[in-house]
């Protein structure tokens, strides 16, 4: 990661100069209440956090979910407005993590973490891949796949009921903790849970790793931060917004990879179609004999 601009380095140093900052009545230098993510949420708010998964078919369930979303949004806005949770941009978070001894807690599920993570960060997911094999769990997985999981690669997630306990085992409650996820929603929900559990110094990365540039953090893993949450058919063919933006940066070579995949898939489908046309008459002829 490149050295920080002098002005930003001074801001970061000033922001974290006092351990009592989280209880200060005035706004810390360099920080500001950030806007919450768009109302076009990709999941459902449950127990103060965001769960990915399929849509519920019944109107009363949808109404309940809408009310939960609105209630959680109001709680989070209050926590930020009252400076009980501080806001950092990805760039500020990257330099803060590099220049201070503050912890960076990644709360993303394992499928996102495995693709890209910040070097030196701690991983404790607030939600993770649902591995249940009971009838209810299987039903959710099928519903998620049918409702678009095959295209987007989204997985059914389950709440980590031991999240707060696992964080308490790792950090004392006066530790400065920077929380990050992929888009900012789950980390904000995690901030709320930790604040309610008595953690004093919490910092939320607005927009998450998807809003970060590669130079903001020192990355490990096979994928750029912005691509860590995509999957499915759309990822394979390079049809996601994130990949199109990446292609605009990297040029023709990046596009050719996905063009080759598309051409190969079309050739395979054509071969399967021709094969079916030839096998059909043969099967009919066998039946007549």
Coordinates of C-alpha atoms in Angstrom, one line a residue:
X1 CA 0.0 0.0 0.0
X2 CA 1.4 3.5 -0.9
X3 CA 2.4 5.9 1.8
X4 CA -0.5 8.1 3.0
X5 CA -0.7 11.8 2.1
X6 CA 0.6 13.9 4.9
X7 CA -2.7 15.6 5.5
X8 CA -4.5 12.3 5.9
X9 CA -1.8 10.8 8.1
X10 CA -2.1 13.8 10.5
X11 CA -5.9 13.3 10.5
X12 CA -5.6 9.6 11.3
X13 CA -3.1 10.3 14.1
X14 CA -5.2 13.0 15.6
X15 CA -8.4 10.9 15.5
X16 CA -6.9 8.1 17.5
X17 CA -4.8 10.2 19.9
X18 CA -7.1 9.8 22.9
X19 CA -8.5 6.4 24.0
X20 CA -11.5 8.2 25.6
X21 CA -12.5 9.6 22.2
X22 CA -15.5 7.3 22.0
X23 CA -17.2 9.0 24.9
X24 CA -16.4 12.6 23.8
X25 CA -19.3 14.8 23.1
X26 CA -17.7 16.6 20.2
X27 CA -17.2 15.1 16.8
X28 CA -13.7 13.7 16.3
X29 CA -11.5 15.4 13.8
X30 CA -11.6 13.7 10.4
X31 CA -14.7 11.7 11.1
X32 CA -18.3 12.4 10.2
X33 CA -21.6 10.6 10.4
X34 CA -21.9 8.7 7.1
X35 CA -25.0 8.0 5.1
X36 CA -26.4 4.5 5.5
X37 CA -26.4 2.3 2.4
X38 CA -29.2 2.6 -0.1
X39 CA -32.7 1.4 0.8
X40 CA -32.4 -1.1 -2.0
X41 CA -31.0 -3.7 0.4
X42 CA -29.8 -7.1 -0.8
X43 CA -31.1 -9.0 2.2
X44 CA -33.5 -9.0 5.1
X45 CA -32.8 -7.4 8.5
X46 CA -33.0 -10.0 11.2
X47 CA -32.0 -9.6 14.9
X48 CA -30.2 -6.3 14.0
X49 CA -28.3 -7.7 11.1
X50 CA -28.7 -8.4 7.4
X51 CA -29.4 -11.9 6.1
X52 CA -29.0 -12.9 2.5
X53 CA -31.5 -15.3 1.1
X54 CA -34.6 -15.9 -0.9
X55 CA -37.8 -13.8 -0.9
X56 CA -40.7 -14.8 1.3
X57 CA -43.9 -15.4 -0.6
X58 CA -46.5 -14.3 1.9
X59 CA -47.5 -10.7 2.3
X60 CA -47.5 -10.7 6.1
X61 CA -43.9 -12.0 6.1
X62 CA -42.8 -9.3 3.7
X63 CA -44.5 -6.6 5.8
X64 CA -42.7 -7.9 8.9
X65 CA -39.4 -7.8 7.1
X66 CA -40.1 -4.2 5.9
X67 CA -40.8 -3.1 9.4
X68 CA -37.7 -4.8 10.7
X69 CA -35.6 -3.0 8.0
X70 CA -37.0 0.4 8.9
X71 CA -36.5 -0.2 12.6
X72 CA -32.9 -1.3 12.2
X73 CA -32.2 1.6 9.9
X74 CA -33.5 4.1 12.5
X75 CA -31.3 2.5 15.2
X76 CA -28.2 2.6 13.1
X77 CA -28.8 6.2 12.1
X78 CA -29.1 7.1 15.8
X79 CA -25.9 5.3 16.7
X80 CA -24.0 7.2 14.0
X81 CA -25.6 10.5 14.7
X82 CA -24.8 10.3 18.4
X83 CA -21.2 9.2 17.6
X84 CA -21.6 6.0 19.4
X85 CA -20.3 4.4 16.2
X86 CA -17.7 6.4 14.3
X87 CA -17.6 6.4 10.5
X88 CA -14.5 5.8 8.3
X89 CA -14.2 5.8 4.6
X90 CA -12.3 2.7 3.2
X91 CA -9.3 4.9 2.6
X92 CA -9.3 6.3 6.1
X93 CA -9.7 2.8 7.5
X94 CA -6.8 1.5 5.5
X95 CA -4.4 4.2 6.6
X96 CA -5.7 4.0 10.2
X97 CA -5.1 0.2 10.3
X98 CA -1.6 0.7 8.8
X99 CA -0.5 3.5 11.0
X100 CA -2.0 2.5 14.4
X101 CA -2.5 -0.6 16.5
X102 CA -6.2 -0.6 16.0
X103 CA -7.9 -4.0 15.1
X104 CA -9.6 -4.6 11.8
X105 CA -12.5 -7.1 12.2
X106 CA -13.8 -8.7 9.0
X107 CA -17.4 -9.9 9.6
X108 CA -18.1 -11.3 6.1
X109 CA -19.1 -14.9 5.5
X110 CA -16.5 -17.4 4.6
X111 CA -17.2 -17.5 0.8
X112 CA -16.3 -13.8 0.6
X113 CA -13.4 -13.9 3.0
X114 CA -11.7 -16.7 1.1
X115 CA -11.5 -14.7 -2.1
X116 CA -10.0 -11.5 -0.7
X117 CA -9.1 -10.2 2.8
X118 CA -7.1 -7.5 4.4
X119 CA -3.6 -8.7 5.5
X120 CA -3.5 -8.8 9.3
X121 CA -7.3 -8.5 9.8
X122 CA -9.2 -10.7 12.2
X123 CA -12.1 -12.7 10.9
X124 CA -15.3 -13.4 12.9
X125 CA -18.4 -13.7 10.7
X126 CA -21.7 -12.3 11.9
X127 CA -23.3 -14.6 9.3
X128 CA -21.9 -17.6 7.5
X129 CA -22.9 -20.2 5.0
X130 CA -25.8 -22.2 6.2
X131 CA -24.6 -25.8 6.3
X132 CA -27.8 -27.3 7.8
X133 CA -29.1 -30.4 6.1
X134 CA -32.6 -30.6 7.7
X135 CA -35.7 -30.1 5.7
X136 CA -36.0 -26.4 6.5
X137 CA -32.4 -25.7 5.6
X138 CA -32.7 -27.6 2.3
X139 CA -35.9 -25.8 1.5
X140 CA -34.2 -22.4 1.9
X141 CA -31.3 -23.5 -0.2
X142 CA -33.6 -24.6 -3.0
X143 CA -35.6 -21.4 -2.8
X144 CA -32.5 -19.3 -2.9
X145 CA -31.2 -21.1 -5.9
X146 CA -34.4 -20.9 -7.8
X147 CA -34.9 -17.2 -6.9
X148 CA -31.6 -16.2 -8.5
X149 CA -28.8 -17.9 -6.6
X150 CA -27.9 -19.8 -9.7
X151 CA -27.2 -16.5 -11.5
X152 CA -25.7 -14.4 -8.7
X153 CA -24.0 -17.2 -6.7
X154 CA -25.6 -15.9 -3.5
X155 CA -25.7 -18.4 -0.7
X156 CA -28.1 -19.0 2.1
X157 CA -26.7 -17.5 5.3
X158 CA -27.3 -18.3 9.0
X159 CA -26.7 -16.1 12.0
X160 CA -23.6 -16.7 14.0
X161 CA -25.2 -16.9 17.5
X162 CA -21.8 -16.8 19.1
X163 CA -20.6 -13.7 17.3
X164 CA -20.4 -11.4 20.3
X165 CA -18.9 -14.1 22.5
X166 CA -16.2 -14.8 19.9
X167 CA -15.3 -11.1 19.7
X168 CA -15.2 -10.9 23.5
X169 CA -12.7 -13.8 23.6
X170 CA -10.5 -12.0 21.1
X171 CA -10.7 -8.4 22.2
X172 CA -11.2 -6.4 25.4
X173 CA -14.2 -4.0 25.4
X174 CA -12.0 -0.9 25.4
X175 CA -10.2 -2.0 22.2
X176 CA -10.5 0.2 19.1
X177 CA -12.1 -2.0 16.5
X178 CA -12.7 -1.1 12.9
X179 CA -15.5 -3.3 11.5
X180 CA -15.7 -4.1 7.8
X181 CA -17.8 -6.3 5.5
X182 CA -18.4 -6.3 1.7
X183 CA -21.0 -3.5 1.3
X184 CA -21.3 -2.0 4.8
X185 CA -24.6 -3.4 6.1
X186 CA -23.5 -6.5 8.0
X187 CA -20.6 -4.6 9.6
X188 CA -23.0 -1.9 10.8
X189 CA -25.3 -4.6 12.3
X190 CA -22.2 -6.1 14.0
X191 CA -21.3 -2.7 15.4
X192 CA -24.8 -2.4 16.9
X193 CA -24.5 -5.9 18.6
X194 CA -21.0 -5.1 20.0
X195 CA -22.1 -1.7 21.2
X196 CA -25.0 -3.2 23.0
X197 CA -22.6 -5.7 24.6
X198 CA -20.5 -2.9 26.0
X199 CA -17.7 -2.4 23.4
X200 CA -16.6 1.3 23.7
X201 CA -14.7 2.2 20.6
X202 CA -16.3 1.0 17.3
X203 CA -15.6 2.3 13.8
X204 CA -17.7 1.4 10.8
X205 CA -16.2 1.3 7.3
X206 CA -18.9 3.0 5.1
X207 CA -19.5 1.1 1.9
X208 CA -17.3 -1.8 2.9
X209 CA -14.6 -3.4 0.9
X210 CA -16.6 -3.1 -2.3
X211 CA -16.2 0.7 -2.0
X212 CA -12.4 0.4 -1.4
X213 CA -9.7 0.8 -4.0
X214 CA -7.0 -1.8 -4.1
X215 CA -4.4 0.6 -2.8
X216 CA -6.6 1.4 0.3
X217 CA -5.7 -1.9 2.0
X218 CA -2.9 -4.5 1.7
X219 CA -4.8 -7.4 0.2
X220 CA -4.4 -11.1 0.3
X221 CA -6.4 -13.6 -1.7
X222 CA -7.0 -14.4 -5.4
X223 CA -9.6 -11.7 -6.2
X224 CA -9.8 -7.9 -6.0
X225 CA -11.8 -6.7 -3.0
X226 CA -14.6 -5.5 -5.3
X227 CA -15.2 -8.9 -6.8
X228 CA -15.2 -10.9 -3.5
X229 CA -19.0 -11.2 -3.3
X230 CA -19.9 -12.2 -6.8
X231 CA -20.4 -15.7 -8.1
X232 CA -22.6 -17.9 -10.1
X233 CA -23.2 -17.8 -13.9
X234 CA -23.0 -14.0 -14.0
X235 CA -19.4 -14.1 -12.6
X236 CA -18.3 -16.9 -14.9
X237 CA -19.2 -14.9 -18.0
X238 CA -18.1 -11.5 -16.6
X239 CA -21.6 -10.0 -16.7
X240 CA -21.6 -8.3 -13.3
X241 CA -21.3 -4.5 -12.8
X242 CA -18.1 -5.1 -10.8
X243 CA -16.4 -7.1 -13.6
X244 CA -17.4 -4.6 -16.2
X245 CA -15.8 -1.8 -14.2
X246 CA -12.7 -4.0 -13.8
X247 CA -12.6 -4.7 -17.5
X248 CA -12.7 -0.9 -18.2
X249 CA -9.5 -0.6 -16.1
X250 CA -7.6 -3.6 -17.3
X251 CA -8.5 -3.5 -21.0
X252 CA -8.8 -6.0 -23.8
X253 CA -7.0 -8.9 -22.1
X254 CA -9.5 -9.0 -19.3
X255 CA -12.5 -9.0 -21.7
X256 CA -11.0 -11.7 -23.9
X257 CA -11.1 -14.2 -21.0
X258 CA -14.8 -13.9 -20.6
X259 CA -15.4 -13.7 -24.3
X260 CA -13.6 -17.0 -24.7
X261 CA -15.8 -18.6 -21.9
X262 CA -19.0 -17.4 -23.7
X263 CA -17.8 -18.7 -27.1
X264 CA -16.9 -22.0 -25.5
X265 CA -20.3 -22.3 -23.8
X266 CA -22.1 -21.5 -27.0
X267 CA -20.1 -24.2 -28.9
X268 CA -20.8 -26.7 -26.2
X269 CA -24.6 -25.9 -26.3
X270 CA -24.6 -26.2 -30.0
X271 CA -22.9 -29.6 -29.9
X272 CA -25.3 -30.8 -27.3
X273 CA -28.2 -29.6 -29.4
X274 CA -26.9 -31.3 -32.6
X275 CA -26.2 -34.5 -30.6
X276 CA -29.8 -34.5 -29.3
X277 CA -31.1 -34.1 -32.8
X278 CA -29.1 -37.2 -34.0
X279 CA -29.8 -39.3 -31.0
X280 CA -33.6 -38.7 -31.1
X281 CA -34.2 -40.5 -34.4
X282 CA -31.9 -43.4 -33.4
X283 CA -33.9 -44.0 -30.2
X284 CA -37.1 -43.9 -32.2
X285 CA -35.7 -46.4 -34.6
X286 CA -34.5 -48.7 -31.8
X287 CA -38.0 -48.6 -30.3
X288 CA -39.6 -49.7 -33.6
X289 CA -37.4 -52.7 -33.8

